[in-house]
Coordinates of C-alpha atoms in Angstrom, one line a residue:
M72 CA 0.0 0.0 0.0
S73 CA 1.3 3.5 -0.8
K74 CA -0.1 6.5 0.8
K75 CA 1.2 10.1 0.7
R76 CA 3.0 11.0 3.9
K77 CA 2.0 14.4 5.2
R78 CA 3.7 16.5 7.9
P79 CA 1.4 16.6 10.9
P80 CA 0.4 20.2 11.7
I81 CA 1.1 21.7 15.1
K82 CA -1.7 20.4 17.3
S83 CA -4.0 23.1 18.8
G84 CA -3.3 23.4 22.5
S85 CA -0.1 21.4 22.3
F86 CA 1.7 23.6 24.9
K87 CA -1.2 23.4 27.3
K88 CA -1.2 19.6 26.9
L89 CA 2.5 19.5 27.5
L90 CA 2.2 21.5 30.7
K91 CA -0.6 19.2 31.9
F92 CA 1.5 16.1 31.2
I93 CA 4.5 17.5 33.1
W94 CA 2.3 18.6 36.1
K95 CA 0.4 15.3 36.2
Y96 CA 3.5 13.2 37.2
N97 CA 5.5 15.8 39.0
K98 CA 3.2 17.9 41.2
V99 CA 5.3 17.7 44.4
S100 CA 8.6 18.1 42.6
Y101 CA 7.6 21.1 40.6
F102 CA 6.0 22.7 43.7
L103 CA 9.4 22.4 45.3
V104 CA 11.1 23.9 42.2
F105 CA 8.6 26.8 42.2
L106 CA 9.0 27.3 45.9
T107 CA 12.9 27.4 45.8
I108 CA 12.8 29.7 42.8
F109 CA 10.3 31.9 44.6
I110 CA 12.5 32.1 47.7
S111 CA 15.7 32.7 45.6
S112 CA 14.1 35.4 43.5
G113 CA 12.5 37.1 46.5
I114 CA 15.7 37.2 48.5
F115 CA 17.7 38.4 45.5
I116 CA 15.3 41.2 44.8
Y117 CA 15.1 42.3 48.4
A118 CA 18.9 42.2 48.6
Q119 CA 19.0 45.0 45.9
S120 CA 16.7 47.1 48.1
F121 CA 18.9 46.4 51.1
L122 CA 21.9 47.4 49.1
G123 CA 20.4 50.8 48.0
N124 CA 18.5 51.8 51.1
V125 CA 20.8 50.5 53.8
V126 CA 24.3 50.2 52.4
F127 CA 24.2 53.4 50.2
E128 CA 21.8 55.6 52.1
K129 CA 22.8 54.7 55.6
Y130 CA 26.5 54.3 55.3
L131 CA 28.1 55.4 52.0
V132 CA 26.2 58.6 51.3
P133 CA 26.7 60.0 54.8
Y134 CA 30.4 59.1 54.6
F135 CA 30.8 61.1 51.3
I136 CA 29.0 64.1 52.8
T137 CA 30.3 64.2 56.4
G138 CA 33.4 61.9 56.3
N139 CA 32.0 59.9 59.2
F140 CA 31.9 56.1 58.6
D141 CA 30.2 53.4 60.8
N142 CA 32.6 50.6 60.2
T143 CA 30.8 48.1 62.5
G144 CA 27.3 48.8 61.1
F145 CA 28.6 48.6 57.5
T146 CA 30.4 45.3 58.2
N147 CA 27.3 43.7 59.7
S148 CA 25.2 45.0 56.8
M149 CA 27.6 43.4 54.3
L150 CA 27.5 40.1 56.2
I151 CA 23.7 40.2 56.1
L152 CA 23.8 40.9 52.4
G153 CA 26.2 38.1 51.8
A154 CA 24.0 35.7 53.8
M155 CA 21.1 36.7 51.6
F156 CA 23.0 36.0 48.4
L157 CA 24.2 32.6 49.7
I158 CA 20.6 31.5 50.6
S159 CA 19.5 32.7 47.1
I160 CA 22.3 30.7 45.4
A161 CA 21.5 27.6 47.5
C162 CA 17.8 27.7 46.6
S163 CA 18.8 28.1 42.9
L164 CA 21.1 25.0 43.1
I165 CA 18.3 23.0 44.8
S166 CA 15.7 24.0 42.2
S167 CA 18.2 23.1 39.4
Q168 CA 18.9 19.6 40.9
I169 CA 15.2 18.9 41.3
A170 CA 14.5 20.1 37.8
V171 CA 17.2 17.6 36.5
V172 CA 15.5 14.7 38.3
V173 CA 12.0 15.8 37.1
T174 CA 13.3 16.1 33.5
H175 CA 14.7 12.6 33.4
R176 CA 11.7 11.1 35.1
T177 CA 9.3 12.9 32.7
I178 CA 11.3 12.0 29.6
K179 CA 11.4 8.3 30.7
K180 CA 7.7 8.3 31.4
L181 CA 6.9 9.9 28.0
R182 CA 9.1 7.5 26.1
D183 CA 7.6 4.5 28.0
Q184 CA 4.1 5.8 27.4
L185 CA 4.7 6.6 23.7
Y186 CA 6.3 3.2 23.0
G187 CA 3.5 1.4 24.8
Y188 CA 1.0 3.3 22.8
I189 CA 2.7 2.7 19.5
Q190 CA 2.5 -1.0 20.2
K191 CA -1.3 -0.6 20.2
L192 CA -1.5 1.2 16.8
P193 CA -2.8 -0.7 13.8
L194 CA -0.5 -1.9 11.0
G195 CA -1.9 0.9 8.8
Y196 CA 0.0 3.5 10.8
F197 CA 3.3 1.8 10.2
D198 CA 2.5 1.4 6.5
T199 CA 2.3 5.2 6.1
Q200 CA 5.3 6.1 8.2
L201 CA 9.0 5.9 7.5
K202 CA 10.9 3.9 10.2
G203 CA 13.4 6.7 10.7
N204 CA 10.6 9.3 11.2
I205 CA 9.1 7.2 14.0
T206 CA 12.6 6.9 15.5
S207 CA 13.0 10.6 15.2
I208 CA 10.0 11.2 17.4
F209 CA 11.6 9.1 20.1
T210 CA 14.9 10.8 19.9
N211 CA 15.0 14.3 18.4
D212 CA 11.5 15.4 19.4
I213 CA 11.7 14.1 22.9
D214 CA 15.2 15.4 23.3
A215 CA 13.9 18.9 22.4
L216 CA 11.4 18.4 25.2
R217 CA 14.2 17.4 27.6
D218 CA 16.1 20.7 26.9
M219 CA 13.0 22.7 27.6
L220 CA 12.2 20.9 30.9
S221 CA 15.8 21.1 32.3
Q222 CA 16.6 24.6 31.2
S223 CA 13.8 26.7 29.8
I224 CA 11.0 26.1 32.4
P225 CA 13.2 26.8 35.5
Q226 CA 14.6 29.9 33.8
I227 CA 11.1 31.0 32.7
F228 CA 9.7 30.7 36.2
N229 CA 12.8 32.4 37.7
A230 CA 12.2 35.2 35.2
I231 CA 8.5 35.5 36.1
F232 CA 9.2 35.8 39.8
S233 CA 12.0 38.2 39.2
I234 CA 9.8 40.3 36.9
L235 CA 6.9 40.4 39.4
F236 CA 9.1 41.2 42.4
S237 CA 11.0 43.8 40.5
L238 CA 7.8 45.4 39.2
V239 CA 6.3 45.8 42.7
M240 CA 9.5 47.4 44.0
M241 CA 9.9 49.6 41.0
I242 CA 6.4 51.0 41.5
Y243 CA 7.1 51.5 45.2
Y244 CA 10.2 53.5 44.4
S245 CA 9.1 55.5 41.3
W246 CA 5.8 54.9 39.6
F247 CA 6.8 57.5 36.9
L248 CA 10.0 55.7 35.9
T249 CA 8.1 52.4 36.0
I250 CA 5.6 53.6 33.4
L251 CA 8.5 54.5 31.1
V252 CA 10.1 51.0 31.5
L253 CA 6.8 49.3 30.9
L254 CA 6.1 51.2 27.6
M255 CA 9.5 50.0 26.3
V256 CA 8.8 46.4 27.3
V257 CA 5.2 46.4 25.8
I258 CA 6.6 47.6 22.4
L259 CA 9.3 44.9 22.3
M260 CA 7.1 42.1 23.5
F261 CA 4.5 43.0 20.8
L262 CA 7.3 42.6 18.2
A263 CA 8.5 39.3 19.8
Q264 CA 5.0 37.8 19.7
I265 CA 4.6 38.6 16.0
L266 CA 8.0 37.1 15.2
G267 CA 7.4 34.1 17.5
K268 CA 4.3 33.2 15.6
K269 CA 6.2 33.3 12.3
S270 CA 9.0 31.1 13.6
I271 CA 7.0 28.3 15.3
K272 CA 5.5 27.0 12.1
Y273 CA 9.0 26.6 10.7
F274 CA 10.1 24.7 13.8
S275 CA 7.3 22.2 13.1
A276 CA 8.5 21.9 9.5
R277 CA 12.1 21.5 10.7
Q278 CA 11.2 18.6 13.0
S279 CA 9.3 16.9 10.2
S280 CA 12.2 17.4 7.8
L281 CA 14.6 16.0 10.3
G282 CA 12.4 12.9 10.6
T283 CA 12.4 12.6 6.8
V284 CA 16.2 12.8 6.6
N285 CA 16.5 10.2 9.4
G286 CA 14.0 7.9 7.6
Y287 CA 15.9 8.1 4.4
L288 CA 19.2 7.5 6.0
T289 CA 17.7 4.4 7.8
E290 CA 16.4 3.0 4.5
M291 CA 19.7 3.6 2.6
I292 CA 21.9 2.1 5.4
E293 CA 19.7 -0.9 5.7
G294 CA 19.6 -1.4 2.0
I295 CA 23.3 -0.5 1.3
K296 CA 23.9 -3.8 -0.6
I297 CA 21.1 -3.0 -3.0
V298 CA 22.4 0.6 -3.3
K299 CA 25.8 -0.7 -4.4
V300 CA 24.6 -3.5 -6.6
F301 CA 22.4 -1.2 -8.6
N302 CA 25.0 1.6 -8.7
Y303 CA 22.6 3.9 -6.9
E304 CA 25.3 5.7 -4.8
K305 CA 25.3 8.9 -6.7
K306 CA 21.5 9.1 -7.0
S307 CA 21.2 8.3 -3.3
V308 CA 23.6 11.2 -2.5
E309 CA 21.5 13.5 -4.7
N310 CA 18.3 12.5 -3.0
L311 CA 19.7 13.0 0.4
K312 CA 21.0 16.4 -0.7
V313 CA 17.4 17.4 -1.7
K314 CA 16.0 16.3 1.7
N315 CA 18.9 17.9 3.6
D316 CA 18.4 21.1 1.7
K317 CA 14.8 21.2 2.8
L318 CA 15.9 20.6 6.4
Y319 CA 18.5 23.4 6.1
E320 CA 15.8 25.7 4.7
N321 CA 13.3 25.0 7.4
D322 CA 16.0 25.2 10.1
Y323 CA 17.2 28.5 8.8
K324 CA 13.7 30.0 8.6
S325 CA 12.8 28.7 12.1
K326 CA 15.7 30.6 13.6
F327 CA 15.8 33.6 11.3
W328 CA 12.8 35.4 12.9
V329 CA 13.8 34.6 16.4
N330 CA 17.4 35.8 15.8
I331 CA 16.0 39.2 14.6
I332 CA 14.5 40.0 17.9
M333 CA 17.0 38.3 20.2
P334 CA 19.9 40.9 19.9
V335 CA 17.4 43.7 20.6
L336 CA 16.0 41.9 23.6
M337 CA 19.4 41.0 24.9
N338 CA 20.6 44.6 24.7
M339 CA 17.3 46.1 25.9
G340 CA 18.6 46.0 29.5
N341 CA 21.7 48.1 28.7
V342 CA 19.5 50.6 26.7
N343 CA 17.0 50.7 29.5
F344 CA 19.6 51.2 32.2
A345 CA 21.3 54.1 30.4
L346 CA 17.9 55.7 29.6
M347 CA 16.6 55.4 33.1
A348 CA 19.9 56.7 34.5
V349 CA 19.7 59.8 32.3
I350 CA 16.0 60.4 33.0
G351 CA 16.3 59.6 36.7
G352 CA 19.4 61.8 37.1
T353 CA 17.7 64.6 35.3
L354 CA 14.6 64.3 37.6
F355 CA 16.8 64.3 40.7
Y356 CA 18.7 67.4 39.5
Y357 CA 15.5 69.4 38.7
Q358 CA 13.8 68.2 41.8
N359 CA 16.5 69.8 43.9
Q360 CA 16.5 72.9 41.6
W361 CA 12.7 73.4 41.8
G362 CA 12.3 72.2 45.3
T363 CA 9.6 69.8 44.4
T364 CA 9.0 66.5 46.3
W365 CA 6.5 64.6 44.1
M366 CA 9.2 62.7 42.4
N367 CA 10.8 61.7 45.8
I368 CA 14.1 60.6 44.1
S369 CA 17.3 60.3 46.1
I370 CA 20.6 58.9 45.2
G371 CA 19.9 55.6 47.0
T372 CA 16.4 55.5 45.4
L373 CA 17.8 56.0 41.9
I374 CA 20.5 53.4 42.4
T375 CA 17.9 50.9 43.8
F376 CA 15.5 51.6 41.0
L377 CA 18.2 51.1 38.3
Q378 CA 19.0 47.7 39.9
Y379 CA 15.3 46.8 39.9
S380 CA 14.9 47.9 36.3
R381 CA 17.8 45.7 35.3
S382 CA 16.3 42.8 37.2
F383 CA 13.0 43.5 35.4
I384 CA 14.5 43.7 31.9
A385 CA 17.2 41.0 32.1
P386 CA 14.7 38.0 32.6
I387 CA 13.0 39.1 29.4
G388 CA 16.2 38.6 27.5
Q389 CA 16.7 35.3 29.3
V390 CA 13.3 34.2 28.1
S391 CA 14.1 35.3 24.5
Q392 CA 17.1 33.0 24.7
Q393 CA 14.8 30.1 25.4
L394 CA 12.5 30.8 22.4
N395 CA 14.3 28.3 20.2
S396 CA 14.2 25.6 22.8
I397 CA 10.5 26.2 23.6
S398 CA 9.5 26.4 20.0
L399 CA 11.3 23.1 19.2
A400 CA 9.8 21.4 22.3
I401 CA 6.2 22.5 21.3
A402 CA 6.8 21.4 17.7
G403 CA 8.3 18.1 18.9
F404 CA 5.5 17.4 21.5
S405 CA 3.0 18.2 18.8
R406 CA 4.4 15.2 16.8
V407 CA 4.2 13.1 19.9
V408 CA 0.6 14.2 20.4
D409 CA -0.1 13.3 16.8
V410 CA 0.8 9.7 17.6
L411 CA -1.0 9.6 21.0
E412 CA -4.2 10.9 19.4
R413 CA -4.4 8.2 16.8
T414 CA -7.0 5.5 17.2
P415 CA -5.4 2.4 18.7
E416 CA -6.3 -1.2 17.8
E417 CA -9.2 -2.4 19.8
S418 CA -8.8 -5.9 21.3
N419 CA -12.5 -6.2 21.1
G420 CA -14.2 -9.6 21.2
N421 CA -15.1 -11.7 24.2
V422 CA -14.0 -15.1 22.7
K423 CA -10.8 -16.3 24.3
L424 CA -8.3 -19.0 23.4
L425 CA -7.4 -21.5 26.1
T426 CA -4.9 -24.3 26.1
K427 CA -6.1 -27.7 27.2
E428 CA -4.1 -27.3 30.4
Q429 CA -5.9 -24.0 31.2
L430 CA -9.3 -25.6 30.4
I431 CA -8.6 -28.7 32.6
Q432 CA -7.5 -26.4 35.4
N433 CA -10.4 -24.0 35.2
D434 CA -13.4 -26.1 34.4
S435 CA -13.6 -29.4 36.2
S436 CA -17.1 -30.2 34.8
F437 CA -15.8 -30.1 31.3
T438 CA -12.9 -32.3 32.3
N439 CA -15.1 -34.9 33.9
S440 CA -17.3 -35.2 30.8
N441 CA -14.5 -35.5 28.2
T442 CA -11.7 -38.0 27.8
N443 CA -10.0 -36.7 24.6
F444 CA -8.7 -33.2 24.4
Y445 CA -7.5 -30.9 21.7
D446 CA -4.5 -28.6 22.2
F447 CA -6.6 -25.4 22.1
Y448 CA -10.2 -24.4 22.7
W449 CA -12.2 -21.3 22.1
K450 CA -14.1 -20.1 25.2
V451 CA -17.4 -18.7 23.9
S452 CA -20.0 -17.0 26.0
D453 CA -23.6 -17.2 24.5
K454 CA -24.7 -13.6 23.9
V455 CA -28.2 -14.4 25.1
T456 CA -27.9 -17.0 27.9
Q457 CA -24.3 -16.1 28.9
Q458 CA -23.6 -19.9 29.0
I459 CA -20.0 -20.8 28.5
N460 CA -19.2 -23.2 25.6
Y461 CA -15.8 -24.6 24.7
I462 CA -15.2 -25.1 20.9
P463 CA -12.1 -27.0 19.7
A464 CA -9.7 -24.7 17.9
L465 CA -9.2 -26.8 14.7
G466 CA -8.4 -24.1 12.2
A467 CA -11.6 -24.3 10.0
V468 CA -11.7 -21.0 8.1
K469 CA -14.5 -19.5 6.0
F470 CA -14.4 -16.3 4.0
E471 CA -17.9 -15.1 3.3
N472 CA -18.4 -12.3 0.7
V473 CA -15.3 -10.5 2.0
S474 CA -14.3 -7.2 0.4
F475 CA -11.7 -4.7 1.5
S476 CA -10.5 -1.3 0.3
Y477 CA -8.3 1.5 1.5
S478 CA -10.5 4.0 -0.4
P479 CA -14.0 3.7 -1.8
E480 CA -12.7 4.1 -5.4
K481 CA -10.8 0.8 -5.6
K482 CA -11.4 -2.5 -3.9
I483 CA -8.3 -4.5 -3.0
I484 CA -10.3 -7.6 -2.2
D485 CA -13.6 -8.0 -4.0
N486 CA -16.3 -10.5 -2.9
F487 CA -13.8 -13.2 -1.8
N488 CA -15.4 -16.5 -0.8
L489 CA -13.4 -19.5 0.4
D490 CA -14.1 -22.5 2.7
V491 CA -11.0 -24.1 4.3
K492 CA -11.3 -27.3 6.3
P493 CA -9.1 -28.0 9.3
G494 CA -5.6 -29.1 8.5
Q495 CA -5.8 -28.1 4.8
K496 CA -2.9 -26.5 3.1
V497 CA -4.1 -23.5 0.9
A498 CA -1.8 -21.8 -1.5
L499 CA -2.6 -18.2 -2.7
V500 CA -1.1 -17.5 -6.1
G501 CA -1.2 -14.3 -8.2
S502 CA 0.8 -11.4 -9.5
T503 CA 2.1 -8.7 -7.2
G504 CA -0.9 -6.6 -6.0
A505 CA -3.4 -9.4 -6.5
G506 CA -4.4 -9.3 -2.8
K507 CA -2.6 -12.4 -1.4
T508 CA -0.9 -10.7 1.5
T509 CA -4.1 -8.6 2.1
I510 CA -6.0 -11.8 2.6
A511 CA -3.5 -12.9 5.3
N512 CA -3.7 -9.5 6.9
L513 CA -7.5 -9.6 7.1
L514 CA -7.4 -13.1 8.6
S515 CA -4.9 -11.8 11.2
R516 CA -7.1 -8.7 11.7
F517 CA -4.2 -6.3 10.9
Y518 CA -6.9 -4.7 8.8
E519 CA -10.7 -5.0 9.2
T520 CA -12.9 -6.2 6.4
T521 CA -14.9 -3.5 4.6
E522 CA -17.7 -6.0 3.8
G523 CA -18.5 -9.6 4.6
H524 CA -17.3 -11.9 7.4
I525 CA -14.4 -14.3 8.2
Y526 CA -15.2 -17.2 10.4
L527 CA -12.7 -19.3 12.4
D528 CA -14.1 -22.6 13.7
G529 CA -17.5 -21.1 13.1
I530 CA -16.8 -18.0 15.1
D531 CA -16.8 -14.5 13.5
I532 CA -13.2 -13.3 14.0
K533 CA -14.5 -9.9 15.1
D534 CA -16.0 -11.7 18.1
I535 CA -12.5 -13.1 19.0
N536 CA -10.2 -11.0 21.2
K537 CA -7.4 -9.8 18.8
D538 CA -4.6 -11.0 21.1
D539 CA -6.1 -14.5 21.3
L540 CA -6.8 -14.6 17.6
R541 CA -3.1 -13.9 16.9
K542 CA -2.0 -16.4 19.5
S543 CA -3.7 -19.0 17.4
M544 CA -1.7 -18.1 14.3
G545 CA 2.0 -18.7 13.4
L546 CA 3.5 -16.3 10.9
V547 CA 6.6 -16.9 8.8
L548 CA 7.6 -14.0 6.5
Q549 CA 10.0 -13.5 3.7
D550 CA 11.9 -10.9 5.7
T551 CA 13.1 -12.6 8.9
S552 CA 13.2 -10.4 12.0
L553 CA 15.6 -11.6 14.6
F554 CA 16.3 -9.6 17.7
S555 CA 19.5 -8.7 19.6
K556 CA 18.9 -11.6 22.1
S557 CA 20.1 -15.1 22.5
V558 CA 19.0 -17.9 20.1
N559 CA 17.0 -19.3 23.0
E560 CA 15.2 -16.0 23.5
N561 CA 14.5 -15.5 19.8
I562 CA 12.9 -19.0 19.5
S563 CA 10.8 -18.5 22.6
Y564 CA 9.9 -14.9 21.6
G565 CA 6.4 -13.9 22.8
L566 CA 6.1 -16.9 25.2
D567 CA 5.9 -16.2 28.9
H568 CA 7.4 -19.5 29.9
C569 CA 9.2 -21.9 27.6
E570 CA 11.1 -24.9 28.8
D571 CA 14.5 -25.8 27.2
N572 CA 13.1 -29.1 25.8
V573 CA 10.3 -27.1 24.0
I574 CA 12.9 -24.8 22.4
V575 CA 15.1 -27.7 21.3
S576 CA 12.0 -29.6 20.0
A577 CA 11.0 -26.5 18.0
A578 CA 14.5 -26.1 16.5
T579 CA 14.5 -29.8 15.6
V580 CA 11.2 -29.5 13.7
A581 CA 12.7 -26.5 11.9
N582 CA 15.9 -28.4 11.0
A583 CA 17.8 -25.7 12.9
N584 CA 19.2 -27.7 15.8
D585 CA 22.3 -28.9 14.0
F586 CA 23.6 -25.5 13.1
I587 CA 22.6 -24.0 16.4
T588 CA 24.6 -26.5 18.4
M589 CA 27.6 -25.6 16.2
L590 CA 27.5 -21.9 17.2
H591 CA 30.2 -20.7 19.6
D592 CA 27.7 -20.6 22.6
G593 CA 25.0 -22.9 21.2
Y594 CA 21.5 -21.8 22.2
N595 CA 22.9 -19.1 24.4
T596 CA 24.7 -17.4 21.5
I597 CA 23.7 -13.7 21.3
L598 CA 22.5 -12.6 17.9
E599 CA 23.7 -9.0 17.1
N600 CA 23.3 -6.6 14.2
S601 CA 20.3 -8.5 12.8
A602 CA 22.2 -11.8 13.2
E603 CA 24.8 -10.8 10.7
G604 CA 26.8 -14.0 11.4
L605 CA 24.1 -16.3 10.1
S606 CA 23.1 -17.0 6.5
Q607 CA 19.7 -16.0 5.2
G608 CA 18.7 -19.7 5.2
Q609 CA 19.7 -20.1 8.9
K610 CA 17.8 -17.0 9.8
Q611 CA 14.7 -18.4 8.1
L612 CA 15.1 -21.7 10.0
L613 CA 15.2 -19.8 13.3
S614 CA 12.1 -18.0 12.2
I615 CA 10.4 -21.3 11.5
A616 CA 11.6 -22.6 14.9
R617 CA 10.1 -19.5 16.6
T618 CA 6.8 -20.2 15.0
S619 CA 7.0 -23.9 15.9
A620 CA 7.5 -23.1 19.6
L621 CA 4.2 -21.2 19.6
N622 CA 2.4 -24.5 18.6
P623 CA -0.1 -22.5 16.6
V624 CA -3.5 -23.7 15.4
M625 CA -2.8 -22.4 11.9
L626 CA 0.0 -21.0 9.8
I627 CA 0.5 -18.1 7.4
L628 CA 3.6 -18.4 5.3
D629 CA 4.2 -15.3 3.2
E630 CA 6.8 -16.0 0.5
A631 CA 8.9 -17.8 3.2
T632 CA 11.4 -19.3 0.6
S633 CA 11.4 -16.6 -2.1
T634 CA 14.9 -15.2 -1.1
I635 CA 16.5 -18.6 -0.5
D636 CA 18.7 -20.6 -2.9
T637 CA 17.4 -23.9 -4.3
Q638 CA 19.6 -26.1 -2.1
T639 CA 18.7 -24.3 1.1
E640 CA 15.1 -24.2 -0.1
K641 CA 14.8 -27.9 0.2
L642 CA 16.0 -27.8 3.8
I643 CA 13.5 -25.0 4.6
Q644 CA 10.7 -26.6 2.7
Q645 CA 11.2 -29.8 4.7
A646 CA 11.0 -27.7 7.9
L647 CA 7.9 -26.0 6.7
D648 CA 6.3 -29.4 5.8
N649 CA 7.0 -30.5 9.4
L650 CA 5.5 -27.3 10.7
M651 CA 2.4 -27.5 8.5
H652 CA 1.6 -31.1 9.4
Q653 CA -2.0 -31.4 10.4
R654 CA -2.3 -27.6 10.6
T655 CA -4.4 -25.3 8.5
S656 CA -1.9 -23.4 6.5
F657 CA -2.1 -20.4 4.1
V658 CA 0.9 -20.3 1.8
I659 CA 1.8 -17.2 -0.3
A660 CA 4.5 -18.2 -2.8
H661 CA 6.1 -17.1 -6.0
R662 CA 7.8 -20.4 -6.6
L663 CA 4.9 -22.6 -7.8
S664 CA 7.1 -25.7 -7.4
T665 CA 6.7 -25.3 -3.6
I666 CA 2.9 -25.5 -3.6
K667 CA 2.2 -28.5 -5.9
N668 CA 1.2 -30.6 -2.9
S669 CA -1.3 -28.1 -1.6
D670 CA -4.8 -29.3 -0.9
L671 CA -6.2 -26.2 -2.5
I672 CA -4.6 -23.6 -4.8
V673 CA -6.4 -20.3 -5.2
V674 CA -5.4 -18.0 -8.1
L675 CA -6.1 -14.3 -7.5
E676 CA -6.1 -11.3 -9.7
H677 CA -7.2 -7.8 -8.5
G678 CA -8.7 -9.2 -5.3
K679 CA -10.9 -11.7 -7.1
I680 CA -10.7 -15.5 -7.4
L681 CA -10.0 -16.5 -10.9
E682 CA -9.9 -20.2 -10.3
K683 CA -9.3 -22.7 -7.5
G684 CA -8.5 -26.4 -7.1
T685 CA -5.7 -28.8 -6.7
H686 CA -2.5 -28.7 -8.8
K687 CA -3.7 -31.4 -11.1
E688 CA -7.2 -29.9 -11.5
L689 CA -5.9 -26.5 -12.4
L690 CA -3.4 -27.8 -14.8
A691 CA -6.2 -29.8 -16.5
L692 CA -8.1 -26.6 -17.0
K693 CA -5.2 -25.1 -18.9
Q694 CA -6.2 -21.5 -18.0
N695 CA -4.5 -19.0 -15.6
Y696 CA -2.6 -21.4 -13.3
Y697 CA -1.5 -23.5 -16.3
K698 CA -0.1 -20.4 -18.0
L699 CA 1.7 -19.4 -14.8
Y700 CA 3.1 -22.9 -14.1
T701 CA 4.3 -23.5 -17.7
G702 CA 5.8 -20.0 -18.0
V703 CA 3.4 -18.7 -20.6
A704 CA 2.4 -16.0 -18.0
E705 CA 4.4 -14.5 -15.2
L706 CA 3.6 -13.8 -11.6
D707 CA 5.3 -10.4 -11.7

């Protein structure tokens, strides 16, 4: 399936949601951060008043006028001032350390929650996303949030408290000069708001472009052999350059507007200090000349006001420095919200799958009335009487008028009907895009049918809990996915408890035991870098062993031997035959030689059944399958 990948817009209210998320898990910690910042700012602001009114007015000014100096009083005042600054610094250090702890805890919680939620999303989400783009959300976007939490938020709250305390004290000392300062600030903040709105949309585009670049790099690195074999290196570099140019453009634009206002905001304090010194000094001079008192400005008052005006303006510059970090965090969190607001898969359905051991343990009445047991049972509750029934899970599958489409204009599967008996091996044959894999995806409920029903052992699969439905199925794909774990753990993947004898038995069924025992650490050998030390055939055998360990009711084999050489294919085919023995199996294959012994072969084209029957029956018809098998027509 191919769908156009669009950059998610910045979600409305993302910043508010971000703050709610942070506060939800860190109420006490952030209260302590706010409290220590409040104390630190309050003491720092009061210390400036103490410096102007006490140190200057009480000791230094009289000394310059009369020559008398109170050395003891001055020393005590300086000690008090020093103690205030030490307490302020200590509170700042405490708030910083708490902020670091809160940041790491929040980031961990968000990554855990995001990863857990992504596991619940339907397959369709992953079909429309680049792997590198999803990875970028976990790394770049959440890292941007980390920078905001550890640096920007503490600085912003420190700035808010400093601004509020300074404003109160400025009004107290000179309301007239305070009005002049506020007029300057209002004009600059108005400009900052306009430029901030222009920049934030480019921050979102930057994060999206970064995800695109990461996605492309992931694809090219994973497929480097194909890149080299097809001499695609130069074209690959050109493609990356186009994507990197777009990232550069968005990155440049995102910071261009912010960088216009930042120098002005950063130097606003110096301009304000000089301007207020000139105006305040002039008012002090004429106040003495005219003998007026309404200004009430003294040397100590002017010095104190200038300190407060600097404390009022400086935090605005500090906040401006955090605009990049805040904008990146909002854009990044918006991409996180885009994931968290997607509709997850619903594990709806009340029908559960039980092993015979679980059934024997939980229902003694059923045990007493039965002597022969199947490996698995469906636990079905009657919708009317609520009576519990246990139906053997045999793998009988029925497709009834099934249709499926990604869009109303084109049906991928069109009125598909098929009745499969327990233990039958069914081969799905057709050209690429015929709908073979889609049939398997509908059976697994990776996608939901648009029309019609699929029944498993007479039960509509929509009534079966999705987790239990998938427990009943074993899946072997063309692309083997082995994890950075031991061979043991890879074979027992998805099983809560798996005894060693079960693992060895599964490996034996898959013809994998011989080569596993020859590995340097046997079943405990750690597979790293996608099991690079194993051949493709050995990887596929481990994949078969993993499926065998599940002991599934039925199997889906999606082109499981299409990338294997002929000699290895025989070994794998034997392993698959062992696995399919007495199990309902759906086989999707391009090599028709591997499906000759199937109980039923279904030929598909554009989601419709062209013909079905055994190998001999279809050859006798001398139609579509005959042409494919004899090479008159091709699968691709």
